[in-house]
Short mmCIF file of N, CA and C in Angstrom, two decimals:
data_model
loop_
_atom_site.label_atom_id
_atom_site.label_comp_id
_atom_site.label_asym_id
_atom_site.label_seq_id
_atom_site.Cartn_x
_atom_site.Cartn_y
_atom_site.Cartn_z
N UNK A 1 0.81 -1.21 -0.06
CA UNK A 1 0.09 -0.03 -0.01
C UNK A 1 0.74 1.24 -0.07
N UNK A 2 1.79 1.27 0.96
CA UNK A 2 2.80 2.39 0.82
C UNK A 2 3.61 2.58 -0.32
N UNK A 3 4.01 1.57 -0.92
CA UNK A 3 4.80 1.66 -2.27
C UNK A 3 3.72 2.41 -3.29
N UNK A 4 2.41 2.15 -3.43
CA UNK A 4 1.59 2.80 -4.44
C UNK A 4 1.50 4.10 -4.04
N UNK A 5 1.36 4.54 -3.09
CA UNK A 5 1.39 6.07 -2.50
C UNK A 5 2.61 6.73 -2.66
N UNK A 6 3.74 6.00 -2.89
CA UNK A 6 5.05 6.50 -2.81
C UNK A 6 5.23 7.70 -3.69
N UNK A 7 4.93 7.61 -5.04
CA UNK A 7 5.17 8.69 -6.07
C UNK A 7 4.38 9.73 -5.77
N UNK A 8 2.87 9.48 -5.67
CA UNK A 8 2.09 10.73 -5.41
C UNK A 8 2.44 11.44 -4.15
N UNK A 9 2.63 10.76 -3.10
CA UNK A 9 3.04 11.38 -1.90
C UNK A 9 4.32 12.32 -2.06
N UNK A 10 5.31 11.77 -2.68
CA UNK A 10 6.49 12.48 -3.07
C UNK A 10 6.17 13.81 -3.89
N UNK A 11 5.37 13.73 -5.05
CA UNK A 11 4.97 14.80 -5.75
C UNK A 11 4.15 15.80 -4.94
N UNK A 12 3.40 15.21 -4.09
CA UNK A 12 2.73 16.27 -3.16
C UNK A 12 3.60 17.11 -2.24
N UNK A 13 4.49 16.26 -1.73
CA UNK A 13 5.45 16.76 -0.79
C UNK A 13 6.41 17.75 -1.35
N UNK A 14 6.69 17.52 -2.37
CA UNK A 14 7.84 18.57 -3.38
C UNK A 14 6.80 19.82 -3.87
N UNK A 15 5.74 19.67 -4.18
CA UNK A 15 4.99 20.81 -4.39
C UNK A 15 4.71 21.78 -3.15
N UNK A 16 4.61 21.25 -2.14
CA UNK A 16 4.37 21.97 -0.83
C UNK A 16 5.81 22.50 -0.25
N UNK A 17 6.91 22.11 -0.83
CA UNK A 17 7.99 22.44 -0.27
C UNK A 17 8.31 24.00 -0.12
N UNK A 18 9.12 24.42 0.76
CA UNK A 18 9.16 26.11 0.74
C UNK A 18 9.87 26.53 -0.35
N UNK A 19 10.74 25.89 -1.13
CA UNK A 19 11.26 26.38 -2.25
C UNK A 19 10.47 26.67 -3.37
N UNK A 20 9.36 25.71 -3.54
CA UNK A 20 8.32 25.88 -4.65
C UNK A 20 7.36 26.77 -4.47
N UNK A 21 6.86 26.96 -3.09
CA UNK A 21 5.78 27.78 -2.67
C UNK A 21 6.05 29.12 -2.67
N UNK A 22 5.23 29.82 -3.54
CA UNK A 22 5.45 31.23 -3.74
C UNK A 22 4.12 32.05 -3.10
N UNK A 23 2.92 31.29 -2.91
CA UNK A 23 1.84 31.95 -2.21
C UNK A 23 0.68 31.69 -2.91
N UNK A 24 -0.35 31.79 -2.33
CA UNK A 24 -1.98 31.73 -2.65
C UNK A 24 -2.27 33.06 -3.02
N UNK A 25 -3.31 33.24 -3.99
CA UNK A 25 -4.06 34.56 -4.24
C UNK A 25 -5.51 33.99 -4.42
N UNK A 26 -6.27 35.02 -4.01
CA UNK A 26 -7.82 34.90 -4.13
C UNK A 26 -8.35 36.03 -4.86
N UNK A 27 -9.16 35.77 -5.83
CA UNK A 27 -9.66 37.03 -6.63
C UNK A 27 -11.13 36.81 -6.87
N UNK A 28 -11.76 38.04 -7.08
CA UNK A 28 -13.13 38.33 -7.57
C UNK A 28 -13.23 39.01 -8.61
N UNK A 29 -14.13 38.80 -9.59
CA UNK A 29 -14.13 39.69 -10.82
C UNK A 29 -15.56 39.84 -11.26
N UNK A 30 -15.79 40.84 -12.11
CA UNK A 30 -17.08 41.15 -12.85
C UNK A 30 -16.51 41.58 -14.07
N UNK A 31 -17.39 41.11 -15.11
CA UNK A 31 -17.27 41.38 -16.44
C UNK A 31 -18.29 41.51 -17.32
N UNK A 32 -18.10 41.69 -18.64
CA UNK A 32 -19.23 41.54 -19.67
C UNK A 32 -18.99 40.16 -20.34
N UNK A 33 -20.22 39.54 -20.45
CA UNK A 33 -20.17 38.23 -21.13
C UNK A 33 -21.69 37.70 -21.29
N UNK A 34 -21.76 36.60 -22.03
CA UNK A 34 -22.94 35.86 -22.40
C UNK A 34 -22.75 34.51 -22.28
N UNK A 35 -23.76 33.69 -21.88
CA UNK A 35 -23.60 32.25 -21.75
C UNK A 35 -24.94 31.68 -22.56
N UNK A 36 -24.70 30.83 -23.60
CA UNK A 36 -25.85 30.13 -24.35
C UNK A 36 -25.86 28.81 -23.82
N UNK A 37 -27.17 28.26 -23.55
CA UNK A 37 -27.38 26.95 -23.32
C UNK A 37 -28.45 26.55 -24.16
N UNK A 38 -28.32 25.28 -24.73
CA UNK A 38 -29.16 24.69 -25.31
C UNK A 38 -29.46 23.11 -25.25
N UNK A 39 -30.77 22.73 -25.35
CA UNK A 39 -31.14 21.38 -24.97
C UNK A 39 -32.13 21.17 -26.06
N UNK A 40 -33.45 21.28 -25.50
CA UNK A 40 -34.55 21.11 -26.32
C UNK A 40 -34.81 22.44 -27.16
N UNK A 41 -34.40 23.59 -26.33
CA UNK A 41 -34.51 25.00 -26.70
C UNK A 41 -33.32 25.71 -26.23
N UNK A 42 -33.13 26.80 -26.84
CA UNK A 42 -31.83 27.46 -26.62
C UNK A 42 -32.13 28.73 -26.00
N UNK A 43 -31.23 29.14 -25.00
CA UNK A 43 -31.51 30.60 -24.09
C UNK A 43 -30.24 31.24 -23.93
N UNK A 44 -30.06 32.47 -23.80
CA UNK A 44 -29.07 33.21 -23.49
C UNK A 44 -29.14 33.93 -22.10
N UNK A 45 -27.96 33.94 -21.39
CA UNK A 45 -28.13 34.82 -20.19
C UNK A 45 -26.64 35.84 -20.12
N UNK A 46 -26.98 36.84 -19.81
CA UNK A 46 -26.10 37.96 -19.73
C UNK A 46 -26.60 39.36 -19.48
N UNK A 47 -25.92 40.49 -19.29
CA UNK A 47 -24.76 40.55 -20.24
C UNK A 47 -23.57 40.63 -19.27
N UNK A 48 -23.74 40.20 -18.06
CA UNK A 48 -22.71 40.31 -16.82
C UNK A 48 -22.13 38.76 -16.66
N UNK A 49 -20.99 38.78 -16.19
CA UNK A 49 -20.33 37.58 -15.76
C UNK A 49 -19.41 37.52 -14.57
N UNK A 50 -19.53 36.67 -13.69
CA UNK A 50 -18.80 36.93 -12.24
C UNK A 50 -17.86 35.84 -12.28
N UNK A 51 -16.65 35.83 -11.58
CA UNK A 51 -15.59 35.12 -11.65
C UNK A 51 -15.00 35.00 -10.03
N UNK A 52 -14.72 33.83 -9.69
CA UNK A 52 -14.13 33.71 -8.31
C UNK A 52 -13.03 32.76 -8.54
N UNK A 53 -11.77 32.97 -8.11
CA UNK A 53 -10.67 32.04 -8.30
C UNK A 53 -9.94 32.08 -7.11
N UNK A 54 -9.39 30.90 -6.85
CA UNK A 54 -8.37 30.62 -5.66
C UNK A 54 -7.09 29.92 -6.46
N UNK A 55 -6.04 30.52 -6.37
CA UNK A 55 -4.93 30.00 -7.19
C UNK A 55 -3.68 30.16 -6.35
N UNK A 56 -2.80 29.14 -6.75
CA UNK A 56 -1.52 29.04 -6.22
C UNK A 56 -0.43 29.34 -7.10
N UNK A 57 0.61 30.12 -6.77
CA UNK A 57 1.82 30.31 -7.88
C UNK A 57 2.76 29.18 -7.54
N UNK A 58 2.81 28.35 -8.53
CA UNK A 58 3.62 27.24 -8.40
C UNK A 58 4.92 27.49 -8.56
N UNK A 59 5.31 28.11 -9.64
CA UNK A 59 6.88 28.76 -9.77
C UNK A 59 6.70 30.09 -10.62
N UNK A 60 7.74 30.65 -11.06
CA UNK A 60 7.73 31.97 -11.54
C UNK A 60 6.80 32.35 -12.80
N UNK A 61 6.51 31.14 -13.62
CA UNK A 61 5.78 31.34 -14.57
C UNK A 61 4.53 30.67 -14.62
N UNK A 62 4.18 29.67 -13.74
CA UNK A 62 3.05 28.89 -13.80
C UNK A 62 2.05 29.16 -12.48
N UNK A 63 0.94 29.31 -12.55
CA UNK A 63 -0.07 29.37 -11.75
C UNK A 63 -1.29 28.29 -11.86
N UNK A 64 -1.56 27.68 -10.83
CA UNK A 64 -2.64 26.65 -10.89
C UNK A 64 -3.85 27.11 -9.84
N UNK A 65 -5.08 26.82 -10.16
CA UNK A 65 -6.13 27.23 -9.32
C UNK A 65 -7.38 26.61 -9.49
N UNK A 66 -8.51 27.05 -8.69
CA UNK A 66 -9.69 26.60 -8.85
C UNK A 66 -10.57 27.89 -9.34
N UNK A 67 -11.59 27.58 -10.25
CA UNK A 67 -12.34 28.79 -10.63
C UNK A 67 -13.85 28.59 -10.66
N UNK A 68 -14.57 29.55 -10.46
CA UNK A 68 -16.18 29.51 -10.74
C UNK A 68 -16.50 30.58 -11.27
N UNK A 69 -17.11 30.31 -12.38
CA UNK A 69 -17.61 31.43 -13.45
C UNK A 69 -19.11 31.16 -13.62
N UNK A 70 -19.57 32.34 -13.41
CA UNK A 70 -21.26 32.27 -13.37
C UNK A 70 -21.70 33.51 -14.46
N UNK A 71 -22.73 33.13 -15.13
CA UNK A 71 -23.25 34.21 -15.99
C UNK A 71 -24.32 35.04 -15.06
N UNK A 72 -24.50 36.33 -15.40
CA UNK A 72 -25.55 36.95 -14.46
C UNK A 72 -26.26 37.98 -15.40
N UNK A 73 -27.51 37.91 -15.36
CA UNK A 73 -28.73 38.70 -16.19
C UNK A 73 -29.24 39.61 -15.20
N UNK A 74 -29.39 40.72 -15.54
CA UNK A 74 -30.14 41.79 -14.77
C UNK A 74 -31.58 41.98 -14.90
N UNK A 75 -32.11 41.59 -16.21
CA UNK A 75 -33.41 41.79 -16.39
C UNK A 75 -34.13 40.50 -16.96
N UNK A 76 -34.72 39.72 -16.27
CA UNK A 76 -35.02 39.75 -15.01
C UNK A 76 -33.62 39.18 -14.09
N UNK A 77 -33.43 39.59 -12.92
CA UNK A 77 -32.17 39.02 -12.13
C UNK A 77 -32.01 37.50 -12.20
N UNK A 78 -30.95 36.98 -12.57
CA UNK A 78 -30.69 35.40 -12.64
C UNK A 78 -29.35 35.25 -12.94
N UNK A 79 -29.04 34.07 -12.09
CA UNK A 79 -27.61 33.53 -12.36
C UNK A 79 -27.79 32.07 -12.32
N UNK A 80 -28.11 31.52 -13.59
CA UNK A 80 -28.41 30.01 -13.69
C UNK A 80 -27.55 29.26 -14.38
N UNK A 81 -26.30 29.81 -14.70
CA UNK A 81 -25.32 29.04 -15.55
C UNK A 81 -24.00 29.10 -14.92
N UNK A 82 -23.32 28.03 -14.73
CA UNK A 82 -22.02 28.07 -14.05
C UNK A 82 -21.02 27.22 -14.45
N UNK A 83 -19.78 27.53 -14.45
CA UNK A 83 -18.60 26.60 -14.91
C UNK A 83 -17.65 26.48 -13.64
N UNK A 84 -17.41 25.43 -13.03
CA UNK A 84 -16.65 25.26 -11.89
C UNK A 84 -15.54 24.11 -12.15
N UNK A 85 -14.25 24.49 -11.89
CA UNK A 85 -13.24 23.48 -12.08
C UNK A 85 -11.83 24.02 -11.95
N UNK A 86 -10.96 23.50 -12.38
CA UNK A 86 -9.39 23.69 -12.15
C UNK A 86 -8.90 24.51 -13.38
N UNK A 87 -7.97 25.25 -13.20
CA UNK A 87 -7.44 26.13 -14.47
C UNK A 87 -5.75 26.32 -14.03
N UNK A 88 -5.04 26.65 -15.26
CA UNK A 88 -3.63 26.90 -15.04
C UNK A 88 -3.51 28.06 -15.99
N UNK A 89 -2.39 28.96 -15.69
CA UNK A 89 -2.05 30.06 -16.46
C UNK A 89 -0.54 30.12 -16.58
N UNK A 90 -0.18 30.13 -17.95
CA UNK A 90 1.28 30.16 -17.89
C UNK A 90 1.78 31.64 -18.42
N UNK A 91 2.63 32.23 -17.69
CA UNK A 91 3.05 33.67 -18.09
C UNK A 91 4.33 33.71 -19.03
N UNK A 92 4.07 34.57 -19.96
CA UNK A 92 5.35 34.84 -20.75
C UNK A 92 6.59 35.37 -20.20
N UNK A 93 6.35 36.29 -19.16
CA UNK A 93 7.48 36.75 -18.53
C UNK A 93 7.77 36.18 -17.05
N UNK A 94 6.75 36.56 -16.21
CA UNK A 94 6.91 36.14 -14.90
C UNK A 94 5.44 36.38 -14.12
N UNK A 95 4.87 35.59 -13.09
CA UNK A 95 3.92 35.86 -12.11
C UNK A 95 4.36 37.17 -11.47
N UNK A 96 3.61 38.31 -11.74
CA UNK A 96 3.92 39.52 -10.84
C UNK A 96 3.93 39.01 -9.22
N UNK A 97 4.89 39.68 -8.49
CA UNK A 97 4.96 39.16 -7.04
C UNK A 97 4.70 40.31 -6.19
N UNK A 98 4.12 40.11 -4.91
CA UNK A 98 4.00 41.05 -3.80
C UNK A 98 5.13 42.17 -3.93
N UNK A 99 5.00 43.29 -3.43
CA UNK A 99 5.93 44.36 -3.17
C UNK A 99 6.61 43.98 -1.87
N UNK A 100 7.81 43.88 -1.74
CA UNK A 100 8.51 43.74 -0.53
C UNK A 100 9.60 44.63 -0.39
N UNK A 101 10.03 44.94 1.16
CA UNK A 101 11.18 45.84 1.24
C UNK A 101 12.52 44.93 1.13
N UNK A 102 13.62 45.72 0.65
CA UNK A 102 14.69 45.13 0.22
C UNK A 102 15.23 44.22 1.35
N UNK A 103 14.99 44.63 2.63
CA UNK A 103 15.68 43.93 3.82
C UNK A 103 14.91 42.59 3.93
N UNK A 104 13.53 42.35 3.49
CA UNK A 104 12.83 41.02 3.70
C UNK A 104 13.06 40.15 2.57
N UNK A 105 13.95 40.45 1.63
CA UNK A 105 14.16 39.70 0.50
C UNK A 105 15.09 38.65 0.70
N UNK A 106 14.92 37.53 0.17
CA UNK A 106 16.03 36.46 0.39
C UNK A 106 17.00 36.70 -0.84
N UNK A 107 18.18 36.07 -0.82
CA UNK A 107 19.17 36.41 -1.77
C UNK A 107 18.76 35.51 -3.12
N UNK A 108 18.06 34.54 -2.85
CA UNK A 108 17.68 33.59 -4.19
C UNK A 108 16.30 33.82 -4.38
N UNK A 109 15.56 34.75 -4.22
CA UNK A 109 14.29 35.23 -4.57
C UNK A 109 14.18 36.26 -5.70
N UNK A 110 13.45 35.86 -6.75
CA UNK A 110 13.24 36.74 -7.77
C UNK A 110 12.06 37.67 -7.69
N UNK A 111 11.85 38.76 -7.80
CA UNK A 111 10.84 39.71 -7.84
C UNK A 111 10.59 40.40 -9.09
N UNK A 112 9.23 40.34 -9.63
CA UNK A 112 8.88 40.82 -10.90
C UNK A 112 7.70 41.75 -10.62
N UNK A 113 7.85 42.91 -11.07
CA UNK A 113 6.94 44.02 -10.63
C UNK A 113 6.41 44.64 -12.16
N UNK A 114 6.40 44.00 -13.16
CA UNK A 114 5.84 44.67 -14.31
C UNK A 114 4.56 43.64 -14.67
N UNK A 115 3.78 44.08 -15.83
CA UNK A 115 2.58 43.49 -16.27
C UNK A 115 2.92 41.97 -16.53
N UNK A 116 2.25 41.00 -16.14
CA UNK A 116 2.49 39.57 -16.30
C UNK A 116 1.50 39.25 -17.41
N UNK A 117 1.83 38.99 -18.47
CA UNK A 117 0.94 38.51 -19.66
C UNK A 117 0.76 37.01 -19.63
N UNK A 118 -0.22 36.23 -19.65
CA UNK A 118 -0.53 34.87 -19.72
C UNK A 118 -1.55 34.38 -20.90
N UNK A 119 -1.46 33.09 -20.83
CA UNK A 119 -2.31 32.25 -21.55
C UNK A 119 -2.74 31.14 -20.58
N UNK A 120 -3.75 30.43 -20.88
CA UNK A 120 -3.97 29.29 -20.00
C UNK A 120 -5.28 28.47 -20.53
N UNK A 121 -5.80 27.76 -19.60
CA UNK A 121 -6.94 26.82 -19.83
C UNK A 121 -7.45 26.36 -18.51
N UNK A 122 -8.72 26.11 -18.50
CA UNK A 122 -9.48 25.37 -17.32
C UNK A 122 -10.12 24.19 -17.97
N UNK A 123 -10.65 23.50 -16.88
CA UNK A 123 -11.48 22.28 -17.23
C UNK A 123 -12.34 22.10 -16.03
N UNK A 124 -13.52 21.37 -16.26
CA UNK A 124 -14.37 21.07 -15.09
C UNK A 124 -15.74 20.66 -15.48
N UNK A 125 -16.66 21.01 -14.58
CA UNK A 125 -18.01 20.70 -14.98
C UNK A 125 -18.87 21.99 -15.11
N UNK A 126 -19.68 22.01 -16.20
CA UNK A 126 -20.48 23.35 -16.63
C UNK A 126 -21.91 22.81 -16.29
N UNK A 127 -22.83 23.53 -15.84
CA UNK A 127 -24.13 23.07 -15.59
C UNK A 127 -25.05 24.34 -15.53
N UNK A 128 -26.51 24.19 -16.06
CA UNK A 128 -27.28 25.29 -15.98
C UNK A 128 -28.61 24.75 -15.32
N UNK A 129 -29.39 25.70 -14.88
CA UNK A 129 -30.58 25.15 -14.01
C UNK A 129 -31.70 26.28 -14.39
N UNK A 130 -31.93 26.46 -15.73
CA UNK A 130 -33.03 27.39 -16.03
C UNK A 130 -34.29 26.84 -16.07
N UNK A 131 -35.40 27.51 -15.64
CA UNK A 131 -36.63 26.80 -15.83
C UNK A 131 -37.29 26.49 -17.03
N UNK A 132 -37.96 25.50 -17.23
CA UNK A 132 -38.62 25.26 -18.55
C UNK A 132 -39.50 26.45 -19.03
N UNK A 133 -39.78 26.41 -20.39
CA UNK A 133 -40.77 27.27 -20.82
C UNK A 133 -42.25 26.97 -20.60
N UNK A 134 -43.10 27.51 -21.23
CA UNK A 134 -44.41 27.26 -21.28
C UNK A 134 -44.97 25.92 -21.48
N UNK A 135 -44.20 25.29 -22.66
CA UNK A 135 -44.52 24.16 -23.05
C UNK A 135 -43.69 23.04 -22.36
N UNK A 136 -43.03 23.30 -21.35
CA UNK A 136 -42.17 22.30 -20.72
C UNK A 136 -40.80 21.97 -21.27
N UNK A 137 -40.62 22.59 -22.38
CA UNK A 137 -39.20 22.32 -23.00
C UNK A 137 -37.96 23.04 -21.95
N UNK A 138 -36.93 22.53 -22.06
CA UNK A 138 -35.90 23.00 -21.21
C UNK A 138 -34.58 23.25 -22.03
N UNK A 139 -33.79 24.29 -21.62
CA UNK A 139 -32.57 24.46 -22.37
C UNK A 139 -31.47 24.14 -21.17
N UNK A 140 -31.66 23.27 -20.11
CA UNK A 140 -30.72 22.98 -19.30
C UNK A 140 -29.70 22.01 -20.01
N UNK A 141 -28.50 22.14 -19.55
CA UNK A 141 -27.41 21.44 -20.16
C UNK A 141 -26.23 21.18 -19.19
N UNK A 142 -25.68 20.19 -18.93
CA UNK A 142 -24.44 19.85 -18.10
C UNK A 142 -23.45 19.00 -18.79
N UNK A 143 -22.12 19.19 -18.44
CA UNK A 143 -21.15 18.33 -18.98
C UNK A 143 -19.80 19.00 -18.45
N UNK A 144 -18.79 18.20 -19.18
CA UNK A 144 -17.54 18.67 -18.88
C UNK A 144 -17.14 19.87 -19.84
N UNK A 145 -16.22 20.81 -19.18
CA UNK A 145 -16.02 22.02 -20.22
C UNK A 145 -14.58 22.17 -20.27
N UNK A 146 -14.11 22.83 -21.33
CA UNK A 146 -12.82 23.54 -21.51
C UNK A 146 -12.85 25.11 -21.73
N UNK A 147 -11.72 25.50 -21.01
CA UNK A 147 -11.96 27.16 -21.16
C UNK A 147 -10.49 27.70 -21.37
N UNK A 148 -10.29 28.07 -22.65
CA UNK A 148 -9.02 28.55 -22.95
C UNK A 148 -9.16 30.10 -22.39
N UNK A 149 -8.08 30.68 -22.33
CA UNK A 149 -8.11 32.28 -21.75
C UNK A 149 -6.64 32.87 -21.97
N UNK A 150 -6.95 34.17 -22.23
CA UNK A 150 -5.56 34.95 -22.43
C UNK A 150 -5.92 36.33 -21.50
N UNK A 151 -4.62 36.83 -20.81
CA UNK A 151 -4.97 37.96 -20.12
C UNK A 151 -3.77 38.60 -19.53
N UNK A 152 -3.75 39.46 -18.55
CA UNK A 152 -2.76 40.09 -17.77
C UNK A 152 -2.88 40.51 -16.32
N UNK A 153 -1.91 40.22 -15.61
CA UNK A 153 -1.88 40.71 -14.08
C UNK A 153 -1.11 41.75 -13.99
N UNK A 154 -1.23 42.67 -12.97
CA UNK A 154 -0.43 43.68 -12.26
C UNK A 154 -0.59 43.74 -10.98
N UNK A 155 0.61 43.67 -10.22
CA UNK A 155 0.49 43.81 -8.73
C UNK A 155 0.48 45.55 -8.56
N UNK A 156 -0.40 45.71 -7.75
CA UNK A 156 -0.69 47.34 -7.29
C UNK A 156 -0.06 47.72 -6.10
N UNK A 157 -0.27 47.02 -5.03
CA UNK A 157 0.37 47.31 -3.72
C UNK A 157 0.97 46.14 -3.17
N UNK A 158 1.41 46.07 -1.92
CA UNK A 158 2.00 44.93 -1.19
C UNK A 158 1.42 43.78 -1.41
N UNK A 159 0.02 43.56 -1.32
CA UNK A 159 -0.73 42.25 -1.55
C UNK A 159 -1.81 42.16 -2.46
N UNK A 160 -2.27 43.62 -3.07
CA UNK A 160 -3.47 43.70 -4.03
C UNK A 160 -2.88 43.74 -5.37
N UNK A 161 -3.79 43.32 -6.30
CA UNK A 161 -3.45 43.44 -7.80
C UNK A 161 -4.58 43.34 -8.58
N UNK A 162 -4.54 43.58 -10.04
CA UNK A 162 -5.67 43.50 -10.68
C UNK A 162 -5.35 42.45 -11.97
N UNK A 163 -6.48 41.93 -12.42
CA UNK A 163 -6.27 41.05 -13.57
C UNK A 163 -7.34 41.28 -14.63
N UNK A 164 -6.92 41.36 -15.86
CA UNK A 164 -7.93 41.38 -16.93
C UNK A 164 -7.88 40.12 -17.73
N UNK A 165 -8.95 39.57 -18.17
CA UNK A 165 -8.79 38.36 -18.99
C UNK A 165 -9.96 38.28 -19.88
N UNK A 166 -9.81 37.41 -20.99
CA UNK A 166 -10.92 36.97 -21.95
C UNK A 166 -10.88 35.55 -21.71
N UNK A 167 -11.98 35.13 -21.49
CA UNK A 167 -12.27 33.57 -21.31
C UNK A 167 -13.37 33.03 -22.10
N UNK A 168 -13.07 31.84 -22.67
CA UNK A 168 -14.02 31.23 -23.62
C UNK A 168 -14.31 29.91 -22.95
N UNK A 169 -15.54 29.44 -22.60
CA UNK A 169 -15.68 28.24 -21.97
C UNK A 169 -17.03 27.41 -22.78
N UNK A 170 -16.74 26.21 -23.05
CA UNK A 170 -17.63 25.36 -23.77
C UNK A 170 -17.69 23.75 -23.29
N UNK A 171 -18.78 23.32 -23.17
CA UNK A 171 -18.95 21.95 -22.79
C UNK A 171 -18.58 21.07 -24.01
N UNK A 172 -17.91 19.95 -23.66
CA UNK A 172 -17.44 19.15 -24.63
C UNK A 172 -18.29 17.71 -24.57
N UNK A 173 -18.49 17.19 -23.49
CA UNK A 173 -19.16 15.95 -23.31
C UNK A 173 -20.21 16.15 -22.29
N UNK A 174 -21.56 15.94 -22.62
CA UNK A 174 -22.43 15.90 -21.67
C UNK A 174 -23.83 16.03 -22.24
N UNK A 175 -24.90 16.56 -21.40
CA UNK A 175 -26.26 16.81 -21.93
C UNK A 175 -26.40 18.09 -22.48
N UNK A 176 -26.82 18.24 -23.79
CA UNK A 176 -27.12 19.65 -24.07
C UNK A 176 -25.67 20.13 -24.48
N UNK A 177 -25.64 21.59 -24.54
CA UNK A 177 -24.42 22.26 -24.83
C UNK A 177 -24.25 23.59 -24.07
N UNK A 178 -23.44 24.07 -23.64
CA UNK A 178 -23.06 25.33 -22.95
C UNK A 178 -21.86 25.89 -23.70
N UNK A 179 -22.18 27.23 -23.90
CA UNK A 179 -20.78 28.05 -24.25
C UNK A 179 -20.98 29.40 -23.74
N UNK A 180 -19.68 29.98 -23.42
CA UNK A 180 -19.82 31.30 -22.77
C UNK A 180 -18.44 31.99 -23.24
N UNK A 181 -18.62 33.40 -23.36
CA UNK A 181 -17.58 34.17 -23.65
C UNK A 181 -17.62 35.42 -22.70
N UNK A 182 -16.46 35.80 -22.11
CA UNK A 182 -16.43 36.64 -20.97
C UNK A 182 -15.22 37.49 -21.17
N UNK A 183 -15.36 38.94 -20.84
CA UNK A 183 -14.21 39.85 -20.67
C UNK A 183 -14.39 40.33 -19.15
N UNK A 184 -13.47 39.79 -18.18
CA UNK A 184 -13.46 40.05 -16.89
C UNK A 184 -12.33 40.84 -16.40
N UNK A 185 -12.62 41.59 -15.48
CA UNK A 185 -11.60 42.53 -14.75
C UNK A 185 -11.81 42.06 -13.21
N UNK A 186 -10.64 41.74 -12.61
CA UNK A 186 -10.79 41.10 -11.32
C UNK A 186 -9.69 41.89 -10.29
N UNK A 187 -10.05 41.73 -9.17
CA UNK A 187 -8.93 42.19 -7.88
C UNK A 187 -8.41 40.97 -7.36
N UNK A 188 -7.17 40.89 -7.04
CA UNK A 188 -6.84 39.70 -6.24
C UNK A 188 -5.90 40.19 -5.11
N UNK A 189 -6.03 39.31 -4.27
CA UNK A 189 -5.22 39.36 -2.89
C UNK A 189 -4.18 38.23 -2.69
N UNK A 190 -2.94 38.74 -2.36
CA UNK A 190 -1.80 37.77 -2.44
C UNK A 190 -1.46 37.42 -0.88
N UNK A 191 -1.29 36.03 -0.51
CA UNK A 191 -0.95 35.70 0.63
C UNK A 191 0.53 34.98 0.54
N UNK A 192 1.47 35.60 1.32
CA UNK A 192 2.72 35.07 1.22
C UNK A 192 3.34 34.58 2.46
#
């Protein structure tokens, strides 16, 4: 039993080691977007999108995390379509890091204080819970989704930063189909 757990346990311990750990970030955002669901009928929900993420800076160019993307309609108020799953972001230059005083820097630590441009992808489960129409037909869909994205991060203060990103999400396997396009602006807080 211990032999079977050996490699996964080793990988987990290495990923949590102080040398690899750069910190967690929590972000919340609002943006423009629209989600279309179709099954027996088709429905759109928008024009807003909300995004919540919890991510982990794995190393200077890679970020791993959890995302929850929801569409938001204002008239009538509704938020019935969501995508929840894991994502990664790969930075062309480096992940922006919190501002630190020179005295608190380690000699082997790299600090990047410019705009960090990234591309990435997410995957998980997308689902909708729209009410059926007058004839009882539904647009509800559920399935596994993929979500490519591009964007940029900028550290503003010691722990706060901003992110802008364009996200496309679409179900690939499941019942019915869902697709979403969003342009989201987020604030993030870094824990170090």
